[in-house]
Amino acid sequence: MIKETTKLSDVIESNHFILPVLNRFGIRLGLGDAVIADVCIEKNIDTNFFLAIINAFNDEHYFPEKHLLTFSTNLIIDYLRSTHQYYLGYVIPNIDNCLSAMVEQCSDECKNIRTIQSYYRKYRNDLIAHINEEEEIVFPYVRALQNACDQNQEEFGLLNDFNMAGFEKEHHGADEKLIDLKNIMIKYLQPDYDLNRGNEFLFALFQFEKDLKDHSRIEENILTPKVLELEKHFRK
Amino acid sequence: MRQIIIIHQSAIIREGLCTVLKQGLSTVPIAMESISDLDNFVQNKDKHLIIGSKNNVDQLKLKYPELNYMIIASDSLSRDHASINILDKMEVITKKVESFSAPDTASTNSINTKLTERETEVLILLAFGHANKEIAEKLFISTHTVISHRKNITEKLGIKSVSGLTVYAIINNLIDTEGINPDDLI
């Protein structure tokens, strides 16, 4: 378990894949020997929330639901939004580039890679649409809802056609498509592809899959119950 | 995929044997209460191993002669190699079942990821965007059978989504994409 006395440099040494998660809190490389407690104070980060998130990332069996439910919705949404920016700003464009490079390296018309590219693009577009819906509708709604509760408002316009359960279903469908994509790459790719680009693409997919799983877990098991609880105040 | 199927009316024998075999072998057996449950299962031509009571086995041998069989015996009279006794030690049971299901597992593993003709037909129709009902009508089978084929296809290929299956079909040249834009299919 990572504690507030743990050195951040040690955290990275033991699992470098956690770097993007640290970035979401505004933490960058050049950490020296700083321990978590000090960095959190310096960067105005909620230490308990930070520890919960990075321990959950490191150990997939560790997910302290009750504890995570105690954090404010705003804190959680800020973290989720940071993650979205990472996906939209880096992960997705990077995977796009890997695939485009694979297509470029093809000596012939490249039917197989192009087919995979079509499949990936459809998945990517659905994912982007989902993220945008969360950013433009869900998150502002939750913030407003929380605000209304905090201010003890009598009434609040609940989004009647909004259904968190439906949202979860979308997560599940997207998971499946990503797993299918991995399997297609691993099992059914024909040998005429660029070795290194292919590896890059697959590595990126594996990492994205892991991050998305974590992300969905927080949205489904923490944010959703909190929202349902808040909505109860205003349901007649 | 070749399965070990335990058919017995006693829940204790079913679950007990399942547990013993799960621990000793790398495959997870399937348990059924009666032979009528088997009919829905035996759609593909895999050589499953059926382990059941003598009555069940005798009946099933007539209906599905191509499958492998072992009898579950509770008396000490039937100690031949095509049977397991409930008094046998765990290791003995595992070894017996292994020797009965092992023979082709190595060589059939690669074969069993290959789709049957029927499964390929279903896959192609799926790739072209047909619903289960339409596929059933085109192939003169029931919708239930189509679903069963889809389950087998997913299990063999490791691909769940229809668009993923479409990609598989295109990459493996099961579909002639000469006049079609793959984007439209996927």
Short mmCIF file of C-alpha atoms in Angstrom, two decimals:
data_model
loop_
_atom_site.label_atom_id
_atom_site.label_comp_id
_atom_site.label_asym_id
_atom_site.label_seq_id
_atom_site.Cartn_x
_atom_site.Cartn_y
_atom_site.Cartn_z
CA MET A 1 0.00 0.00 0.00
CA ILE A 2 1.24 3.44 -0.90
CA LYS A 3 1.18 5.80 2.07
CA GLU A 4 1.67 9.52 2.51
CA THR A 5 5.20 8.81 3.67
CA THR A 6 6.02 7.03 0.41
CA LYS A 7 8.38 8.77 -1.97
CA LEU A 8 6.77 9.58 -5.28
CA SER A 9 9.93 8.51 -7.12
CA ASP A 10 9.51 5.06 -5.56
CA VAL A 11 5.90 4.93 -6.69
CA ILE A 12 6.98 5.48 -10.27
CA GLU A 13 9.88 3.05 -9.97
CA SER A 14 7.53 0.25 -8.92
CA ASN A 15 4.88 0.96 -11.57
CA HIS A 16 5.74 3.53 -14.19
CA PHE A 17 2.31 3.17 -15.83
CA ILE A 18 0.96 5.28 -13.00
CA LEU A 19 2.62 8.43 -14.37
CA PRO A 20 -0.43 9.69 -16.29
CA VAL A 21 -2.52 9.27 -13.13
CA LEU A 22 -0.07 11.46 -11.23
CA ASN A 23 -0.20 14.00 -14.07
CA ARG A 24 -3.95 14.33 -13.50
CA PHE A 25 -3.22 15.82 -10.12
CA GLY A 26 -0.78 18.28 -11.61
CA ILE A 27 2.29 16.25 -10.62
CA ARG A 28 5.17 16.18 -13.06
CA LEU A 29 8.55 14.46 -13.27
CA GLY A 30 11.49 16.01 -11.47
CA LEU A 31 10.25 14.72 -8.14
CA GLY A 32 13.51 14.50 -6.24
CA ASP A 33 13.01 12.66 -2.97
CA ALA A 34 9.67 14.29 -2.16
CA VAL A 35 7.13 12.23 -0.25
CA ILE A 36 3.42 12.22 -1.09
CA ALA A 37 2.32 14.20 1.97
CA ASP A 38 4.56 17.14 1.05
CA VAL A 39 3.71 17.17 -2.64
CA CYS A 40 -0.02 17.12 -1.86
CA ILE A 41 0.28 20.07 0.47
CA GLU A 42 2.40 21.97 -2.02
CA LYS A 43 -0.02 21.33 -4.90
CA ASN A 44 -3.19 21.65 -2.88
CA ILE A 45 -4.24 18.05 -3.49
CA ASP A 46 -6.58 16.16 -1.17
CA THR A 47 -4.10 13.59 0.19
CA ASN A 48 -6.65 10.95 1.14
CA PHE A 49 -8.33 11.12 -2.25
CA PHE A 50 -4.95 10.95 -4.00
CA LEU A 51 -3.89 7.89 -2.02
CA ALA A 52 -7.21 6.15 -2.67
CA ILE A 53 -6.92 6.73 -6.41
CA ILE A 54 -3.32 5.64 -6.83
CA ASN A 55 -3.70 2.57 -4.64
CA ALA A 56 -6.78 1.58 -6.62
CA PHE A 57 -4.79 2.02 -9.84
CA ASN A 58 -1.93 -0.11 -8.57
CA ASP A 59 -4.01 -2.93 -7.21
CA GLU A 60 -7.10 -3.93 -9.15
CA HIS A 61 -8.47 -5.76 -6.13
CA TYR A 62 -8.27 -2.65 -4.01
CA PHE A 63 -11.32 -0.49 -4.38
CA PRO A 64 -12.48 1.07 -1.11
CA GLU A 65 -15.98 1.96 -2.20
CA LYS A 66 -17.25 3.21 1.12
CA HIS A 67 -14.20 5.40 1.53
CA LEU A 68 -14.38 6.77 -2.00
CA LEU A 69 -18.07 7.58 -1.56
CA THR A 70 -17.13 10.02 1.18
CA PHE A 71 -15.29 12.33 -1.20
CA SER A 72 -17.09 15.30 -2.67
CA THR A 73 -18.64 14.96 -6.12
CA ASN A 74 -16.69 17.99 -7.27
CA LEU A 75 -13.39 16.36 -6.36
CA ILE A 76 -14.37 13.21 -8.20
CA ILE A 77 -15.61 15.08 -11.26
CA ASP A 78 -12.41 17.16 -11.42
CA TYR A 79 -10.41 13.94 -11.49
CA LEU A 80 -12.63 12.36 -14.14
CA ARG A 81 -12.43 15.46 -16.29
CA SER A 82 -8.64 15.46 -16.08
CA THR A 83 -8.71 11.88 -17.26
CA HIS A 84 -10.95 12.78 -20.19
CA GLN A 85 -8.52 15.49 -21.25
CA TYR A 86 -5.74 12.91 -21.21
CA TYR A 87 -7.77 10.55 -23.40
CA LEU A 88 -8.90 13.20 -25.86
CA GLY A 89 -5.66 15.14 -25.94
CA TYR A 90 -3.14 12.33 -26.03
CA VAL A 91 -4.24 8.70 -25.90
CA ILE A 92 -6.69 8.73 -28.77
CA PRO A 93 -4.58 10.87 -31.14
CA ASN A 94 -1.59 8.66 -30.31
CA ILE A 95 -3.43 5.48 -31.19
CA ASP A 96 -4.73 7.17 -34.35
CA ASN A 97 -1.15 7.94 -35.34
CA CYS A 98 0.07 4.41 -34.64
CA LEU A 99 -2.57 3.02 -36.97
CA SER A 100 -1.97 5.63 -39.67
CA ALA A 101 1.73 4.81 -39.53
CA MET A 102 0.89 1.13 -39.97
CA VAL A 103 -1.18 1.96 -43.03
CA GLU A 104 1.61 4.10 -44.44
CA GLN A 105 4.17 1.34 -44.01
CA CYS A 106 2.05 -1.05 -46.04
CA SER A 107 3.52 -1.99 -49.35
CA ASP A 108 0.23 -2.89 -50.99
CA GLU A 109 -3.36 -1.76 -50.70
CA CYS A 110 -3.36 -2.84 -47.08
CA LYS A 111 -6.86 -4.27 -46.83
CA ASN A 112 -6.34 -5.81 -43.42
CA ILE A 113 -4.93 -2.80 -41.61
CA ARG A 114 -7.49 -0.54 -43.24
CA THR A 115 -10.26 -2.82 -42.06
CA ILE A 116 -8.91 -2.71 -38.54
CA GLN A 117 -8.60 1.05 -38.89
CA SER A 118 -12.29 1.32 -39.85
CA TYR A 119 -13.27 -0.75 -36.87
CA TYR A 120 -11.09 1.28 -34.52
CA ARG A 121 -12.41 4.58 -35.90
CA LYS A 122 -15.98 3.58 -35.26
CA TYR A 123 -15.09 2.58 -31.71
CA ARG A 124 -13.13 5.79 -31.22
CA ASN A 125 -15.97 7.98 -32.48
CA ASP A 126 -18.46 6.30 -30.16
CA LEU A 127 -16.07 6.75 -27.27
CA ILE A 128 -15.49 10.43 -28.01
CA ALA A 129 -19.25 11.00 -28.26
CA HIS A 130 -19.71 9.31 -24.88
CA ILE A 131 -16.96 11.40 -23.29
CA ASN A 132 -18.44 14.58 -24.72
CA GLU A 133 -21.85 13.67 -23.39
CA GLU A 134 -20.36 13.24 -19.94
CA GLU A 135 -18.52 16.55 -20.19
CA GLU A 136 -21.37 18.58 -21.63
CA ILE A 137 -24.37 17.07 -19.90
CA VAL A 138 -23.62 14.68 -17.06
CA PHE A 139 -20.89 16.52 -15.19
CA PRO A 140 -22.52 19.97 -15.25
CA TYR A 141 -25.77 18.31 -14.17
CA VAL A 142 -24.09 16.60 -11.23
CA ARG A 143 -22.33 19.80 -10.17
CA ALA A 144 -25.61 21.70 -10.28
CA LEU A 145 -27.35 18.93 -8.38
CA GLN A 146 -24.69 18.95 -5.68
CA ASN A 147 -24.93 22.71 -5.47
CA ALA A 148 -28.69 22.58 -5.08
CA CYS A 149 -28.33 20.08 -2.24
CA ASP A 150 -25.64 22.11 -0.53
CA GLN A 151 -27.81 25.18 -0.65
CA ASN A 152 -30.83 23.27 0.60
CA GLN A 153 -32.90 24.20 -2.39
CA GLU A 154 -36.50 23.05 -2.37
CA GLU A 155 -36.67 22.06 -5.98
CA PHE A 156 -34.37 20.99 -8.75
CA GLY A 157 -35.09 20.03 -12.30
CA LEU A 158 -34.03 16.41 -12.49
CA LEU A 159 -33.03 15.13 -15.90
CA ASN A 160 -35.92 12.76 -16.46
CA ASP A 161 -34.62 11.13 -19.55
CA PHE A 162 -31.18 10.72 -18.09
CA ASN A 163 -30.45 7.28 -16.89
CA MET A 164 -27.17 6.37 -15.23
CA ALA A 165 -27.83 2.67 -15.76
CA GLY A 166 -27.98 3.21 -19.52
CA PHE A 167 -24.63 4.90 -19.28
CA GLU A 168 -23.10 1.88 -17.64
CA LYS A 169 -24.33 -0.24 -20.51
CA GLU A 170 -22.38 1.96 -22.89
CA HIS A 171 -19.23 1.38 -20.87
CA HIS A 172 -19.75 -2.35 -21.13
CA GLY A 173 -20.29 -2.23 -24.89
CA ALA A 174 -17.15 -0.16 -25.36
CA ASP A 175 -15.13 -2.60 -23.21
CA GLU A 176 -16.20 -5.46 -25.43
CA LYS A 177 -15.17 -3.65 -28.61
CA LEU A 178 -11.73 -2.86 -27.21
CA ILE A 179 -11.19 -6.47 -26.14
CA ASP A 180 -12.30 -7.62 -29.58
CA LEU A 181 -9.81 -5.22 -31.17
CA LYS A 182 -6.99 -6.61 -29.05
CA ASN A 183 -7.92 -10.17 -29.94
CA ILE A 184 -8.09 -9.37 -33.61
CA MET A 185 -4.61 -7.86 -33.45
CA ILE A 186 -3.14 -10.71 -31.43
CA LYS A 187 -4.81 -13.65 -33.14
CA TYR A 188 -5.92 -12.68 -36.62
CA LEU A 189 -3.54 -10.10 -37.98
CA GLN A 190 -1.95 -11.24 -41.24
CA PRO A 191 1.87 -11.24 -41.20
CA ASP A 192 2.38 -8.34 -43.62
CA TYR A 193 2.41 -5.47 -41.14
CA ASP A 194 5.09 -3.21 -39.69
CA LEU A 195 6.39 -5.03 -36.60
CA ASN A 196 7.23 -2.06 -34.45
CA ARG A 197 4.20 0.05 -35.33
CA GLY A 198 2.05 -3.00 -34.64
CA ASN A 199 3.62 -3.42 -31.22
CA GLU A 200 3.23 0.27 -30.45
CA PHE A 201 -0.43 0.08 -31.36
CA LEU A 202 -1.03 -3.00 -29.23
CA PHE A 203 0.89 -1.59 -26.23
CA ALA A 204 -1.19 1.57 -26.43
CA LEU A 205 -4.39 -0.50 -26.56
CA PHE A 206 -3.40 -2.55 -23.52
CA GLN A 207 -2.61 0.54 -21.53
CA PHE A 208 -5.77 2.31 -22.62
CA GLU A 209 -7.85 -0.71 -21.68
CA LYS A 210 -6.44 -0.75 -18.17
CA ASP A 211 -6.94 2.97 -17.68
CA LEU A 212 -10.49 2.85 -19.05
CA LYS A 213 -11.37 0.00 -16.70
CA ASP A 214 -10.23 2.07 -13.75
CA HIS A 215 -12.07 5.11 -15.03
CA SER A 216 -15.34 3.24 -15.59
CA ARG A 217 -15.07 1.70 -12.14
CA ILE A 218 -15.03 5.15 -10.59
CA GLU A 219 -17.89 6.42 -12.73
CA GLU A 220 -20.07 3.39 -12.11
CA ASN A 221 -19.31 2.52 -8.51
CA ILE A 222 -18.69 5.96 -7.05
CA LEU A 223 -20.20 8.75 -9.12
CA THR A 224 -23.43 6.96 -10.03
CA PRO A 225 -24.44 6.00 -6.48
CA LYS A 226 -23.63 9.52 -5.32
CA VAL A 227 -25.82 11.02 -8.03
CA LEU A 228 -28.70 8.66 -7.28
CA GLU A 229 -28.44 9.61 -3.63
CA LEU A 230 -28.47 13.34 -4.44
CA GLU A 231 -31.43 12.91 -6.79
CA LYS A 232 -33.42 11.27 -3.98
CA HIS A 233 -33.60 14.66 -2.26
CA PHE A 234 -35.64 16.02 -5.11
CA ARG A 235 -37.70 13.04 -6.17
CA LYS A 236 -41.34 13.39 -5.26
CA MET B 1 -14.62 -26.86 -27.80
CA ARG B 2 -14.52 -30.34 -26.31
CA GLN B 3 -16.34 -30.38 -23.03
CA ILE B 4 -16.74 -32.78 -20.17
CA ILE B 5 -20.44 -33.05 -19.45
CA ILE B 6 -21.71 -34.64 -16.26
CA ILE B 7 -25.30 -35.85 -16.41
CA HIS B 8 -26.80 -37.16 -13.20
CA GLN B 9 -30.01 -36.56 -11.26
CA SER B 10 -28.17 -36.37 -7.95
CA ALA B 11 -27.01 -32.83 -7.22
CA ILE B 12 -24.44 -34.17 -4.80
CA ILE B 13 -22.87 -36.44 -7.40
CA ARG B 14 -22.98 -33.72 -10.08
CA GLU B 15 -21.44 -31.01 -7.97
CA GLY B 16 -19.05 -33.38 -6.24
CA LEU B 17 -17.69 -34.75 -9.50
CA CYS B 18 -17.50 -31.24 -10.97
CA THR B 19 -15.42 -30.05 -8.05
CA VAL B 20 -13.08 -33.03 -8.18
CA LEU B 21 -12.51 -32.60 -11.91
CA LYS B 22 -12.12 -28.82 -11.70
CA GLN B 23 -9.30 -29.28 -9.24
CA GLY B 24 -7.56 -32.01 -11.17
CA LEU B 25 -7.96 -30.94 -14.80
CA SER B 26 -7.57 -27.73 -16.68
CA THR B 27 -11.10 -27.77 -18.09
CA VAL B 28 -14.26 -26.84 -16.23
CA PRO B 29 -16.92 -29.55 -16.62
CA ILE B 30 -20.55 -28.78 -17.38
CA ALA B 31 -23.22 -30.33 -15.19
CA MET B 32 -26.70 -31.25 -16.36
CA GLU B 33 -29.57 -32.85 -14.56
CA SER B 34 -31.09 -34.90 -17.33
CA ILE B 35 -30.33 -36.05 -20.85
CA SER B 36 -32.91 -33.67 -22.34
CA ASP B 37 -30.65 -30.78 -21.30
CA LEU B 38 -28.00 -32.23 -23.56
CA ASP B 39 -29.89 -31.81 -26.81
CA ASN B 40 -29.49 -28.04 -26.81
CA PHE B 41 -25.81 -28.43 -26.26
CA VAL B 42 -24.74 -30.98 -28.80
CA GLN B 43 -25.00 -28.73 -31.84
CA ASN B 44 -21.41 -28.77 -32.96
CA LYS B 45 -19.53 -31.88 -33.90
CA ASP B 46 -17.06 -31.81 -31.03
CA LYS B 47 -16.29 -35.09 -29.32
CA HIS B 48 -17.57 -34.27 -25.88
CA LEU B 49 -17.06 -36.66 -22.99
CA ILE B 50 -20.33 -37.54 -21.27
CA ILE B 51 -20.15 -38.88 -17.76
CA GLY B 52 -23.46 -40.22 -16.46
CA SER B 53 -25.38 -43.07 -14.93
CA LYS B 54 -25.54 -46.37 -16.84
CA ASN B 55 -29.14 -45.72 -17.89
CA ASN B 56 -28.36 -42.26 -19.23
CA VAL B 57 -25.26 -43.44 -21.05
CA ASP B 58 -27.05 -46.41 -22.65
CA GLN B 59 -29.79 -44.11 -23.95
CA LEU B 60 -27.42 -41.45 -25.18
CA LYS B 61 -25.12 -43.88 -26.99
CA LEU B 62 -27.99 -44.63 -29.34
CA LYS B 63 -28.71 -40.98 -30.00
CA TYR B 64 -25.16 -39.62 -30.11
CA PRO B 65 -22.88 -42.52 -30.98
CA GLU B 66 -20.03 -40.20 -31.93
CA LEU B 67 -19.48 -38.92 -28.38
CA ASN B 68 -17.27 -40.43 -25.67
CA TYR B 69 -18.88 -41.94 -22.59
CA MET B 70 -18.03 -42.88 -19.04
CA ILE B 71 -20.36 -44.37 -16.47
CA ILE B 72 -20.66 -43.25 -12.87
CA ALA B 73 -20.94 -46.37 -10.77
CA SER B 74 -21.74 -46.63 -7.12
CA ASP B 75 -21.39 -50.36 -6.69
CA SER B 76 -18.13 -52.24 -6.71
CA LEU B 77 -19.10 -54.42 -9.67
CA SER B 78 -18.34 -51.97 -12.46
CA ARG B 79 -14.64 -51.32 -12.24
CA ASP B 80 -13.79 -51.29 -15.91
CA HIS B 81 -11.92 -48.37 -17.44
CA ALA B 82 -14.95 -46.74 -18.97
CA SER B 83 -16.41 -45.99 -15.59
CA ILE B 84 -15.63 -44.11 -12.43
CA ASN B 85 -16.71 -45.25 -9.03
CA ILE B 86 -17.90 -42.72 -6.48
CA LEU B 87 -15.72 -44.46 -3.94
CA ASP B 88 -12.58 -43.87 -6.05
CA LYS B 89 -9.95 -41.51 -4.73
CA MET B 90 -9.80 -38.02 -6.28
CA GLU B 91 -6.55 -38.69 -8.12
CA VAL B 92 -7.90 -41.94 -9.56
CA ILE B 93 -11.05 -40.23 -10.85
CA THR B 94 -9.04 -37.39 -12.40
CA LYS B 95 -6.63 -39.80 -14.07
CA LYS B 96 -9.40 -41.94 -15.52
CA VAL B 97 -11.27 -38.95 -16.92
CA GLU B 98 -8.07 -37.47 -18.24
CA SER B 99 -7.18 -40.64 -20.12
CA PHE B 100 -10.62 -40.62 -21.67
CA SER B 101 -10.63 -37.00 -22.78
CA ALA B 102 -6.92 -36.36 -23.33
CA PRO B 103 -6.24 -38.26 -26.59
CA ASP B 104 -7.14 -35.63 -29.14
CA THR B 105 -7.07 -32.51 -26.97
CA ALA B 106 -3.62 -31.53 -28.15
CA SER B 107 -4.35 -31.95 -31.82
CA THR B 108 -7.95 -30.80 -31.73
CA ASN B 109 -7.13 -27.56 -29.94
CA SER B 110 -6.08 -25.86 -33.11
CA ILE B 111 -8.79 -27.54 -35.13
CA ASN B 112 -11.43 -26.51 -32.67
CA THR B 113 -10.80 -22.84 -33.16
CA LYS B 114 -11.76 -23.40 -36.76
CA LEU B 115 -15.35 -22.65 -37.57
CA THR B 116 -17.62 -25.32 -38.98
CA GLU B 117 -19.25 -24.79 -42.34
CA ARG B 118 -22.51 -23.80 -40.71
CA GLU B 119 -20.82 -21.43 -38.31
CA THR B 120 -19.05 -19.80 -41.22
CA GLU B 121 -22.37 -19.35 -43.01
CA VAL B 122 -23.83 -17.68 -39.93
CA LEU B 123 -20.76 -15.48 -39.56
CA ILE B 124 -20.97 -14.26 -43.15
CA LEU B 125 -24.64 -13.39 -42.80
CA LEU B 126 -23.93 -11.59 -39.54
CA ALA B 127 -21.18 -9.61 -41.23
CA PHE B 128 -23.67 -8.49 -43.86
CA GLY B 129 -25.84 -7.05 -41.15
CA HIS B 130 -28.58 -9.66 -40.92
CA ALA B 131 -30.46 -10.14 -37.67
CA ASN B 132 -30.77 -13.55 -36.00
CA LYS B 133 -34.28 -14.04 -37.33
CA GLU B 134 -33.24 -13.30 -40.92
CA ILE B 135 -30.28 -15.65 -40.66
CA ALA B 136 -32.56 -18.36 -39.31
CA GLU B 137 -34.91 -17.93 -42.27
CA LYS B 138 -32.12 -17.94 -44.83
CA LEU B 139 -30.56 -21.10 -43.46
CA PHE B 140 -33.82 -22.86 -42.60
CA ILE B 141 -32.91 -23.27 -38.96
CA SER B 142 -34.42 -21.93 -35.78
CA THR B 143 -33.45 -18.60 -34.22
CA HIS B 144 -32.41 -20.56 -31.19
CA THR B 145 -29.94 -22.51 -33.31
CA VAL B 146 -28.57 -19.28 -34.76
CA ILE B 147 -27.94 -17.98 -31.25
CA SER B 148 -26.24 -21.24 -30.39
CA HIS B 149 -23.98 -20.93 -33.43
CA ARG B 150 -23.17 -17.34 -32.46
CA LYS B 151 -22.17 -18.46 -28.98
CA ASN B 152 -19.87 -21.08 -30.45
CA ILE B 153 -18.39 -18.60 -32.91
CA THR B 154 -17.67 -16.13 -30.12
CA GLU B 155 -16.15 -18.87 -28.00
CA LYS B 156 -13.93 -20.16 -30.79
CA LEU B 157 -12.77 -16.79 -32.07
CA GLY B 158 -12.76 -14.78 -28.85
CA ILE B 159 -14.70 -11.98 -30.57
CA LYS B 160 -18.04 -10.77 -29.19
CA SER B 161 -19.16 -7.73 -31.16
CA VAL B 162 -20.77 -8.06 -34.58
CA SER B 163 -18.43 -5.46 -36.03
CA GLY B 164 -15.45 -7.40 -34.63
CA LEU B 165 -16.76 -10.54 -36.28
CA THR B 166 -17.16 -8.58 -39.51
CA VAL B 167 -13.50 -7.56 -39.35
CA TYR B 168 -12.54 -11.21 -38.84
CA ALA B 169 -14.62 -12.21 -41.86
CA ILE B 170 -13.01 -9.55 -44.06
CA ILE B 171 -9.45 -10.30 -42.94
CA ASN B 172 -9.95 -14.00 -43.54
CA ASN B 173 -11.42 -13.43 -46.97
CA LEU B 174 -14.76 -14.94 -46.08
CA ILE B 175 -16.41 -11.95 -47.69
CA ASP B 176 -15.70 -10.69 -51.16
CA THR B 177 -15.07 -7.00 -50.62
CA GLU B 178 -14.57 -6.27 -54.32
CA GLY B 179 -17.52 -4.00 -54.81
CA ILE B 180 -18.12 -3.07 -51.21
CA ASN B 181 -16.68 -0.42 -48.98
CA PRO B 182 -15.62 -2.20 -45.76
CA ASP B 183 -16.58 0.94 -43.83
CA ASP B 184 -20.21 0.32 -44.65
CA LEU B 185 -20.11 -3.16 -43.22
CA ILE B 186 -18.32 -2.33 -40.02
#
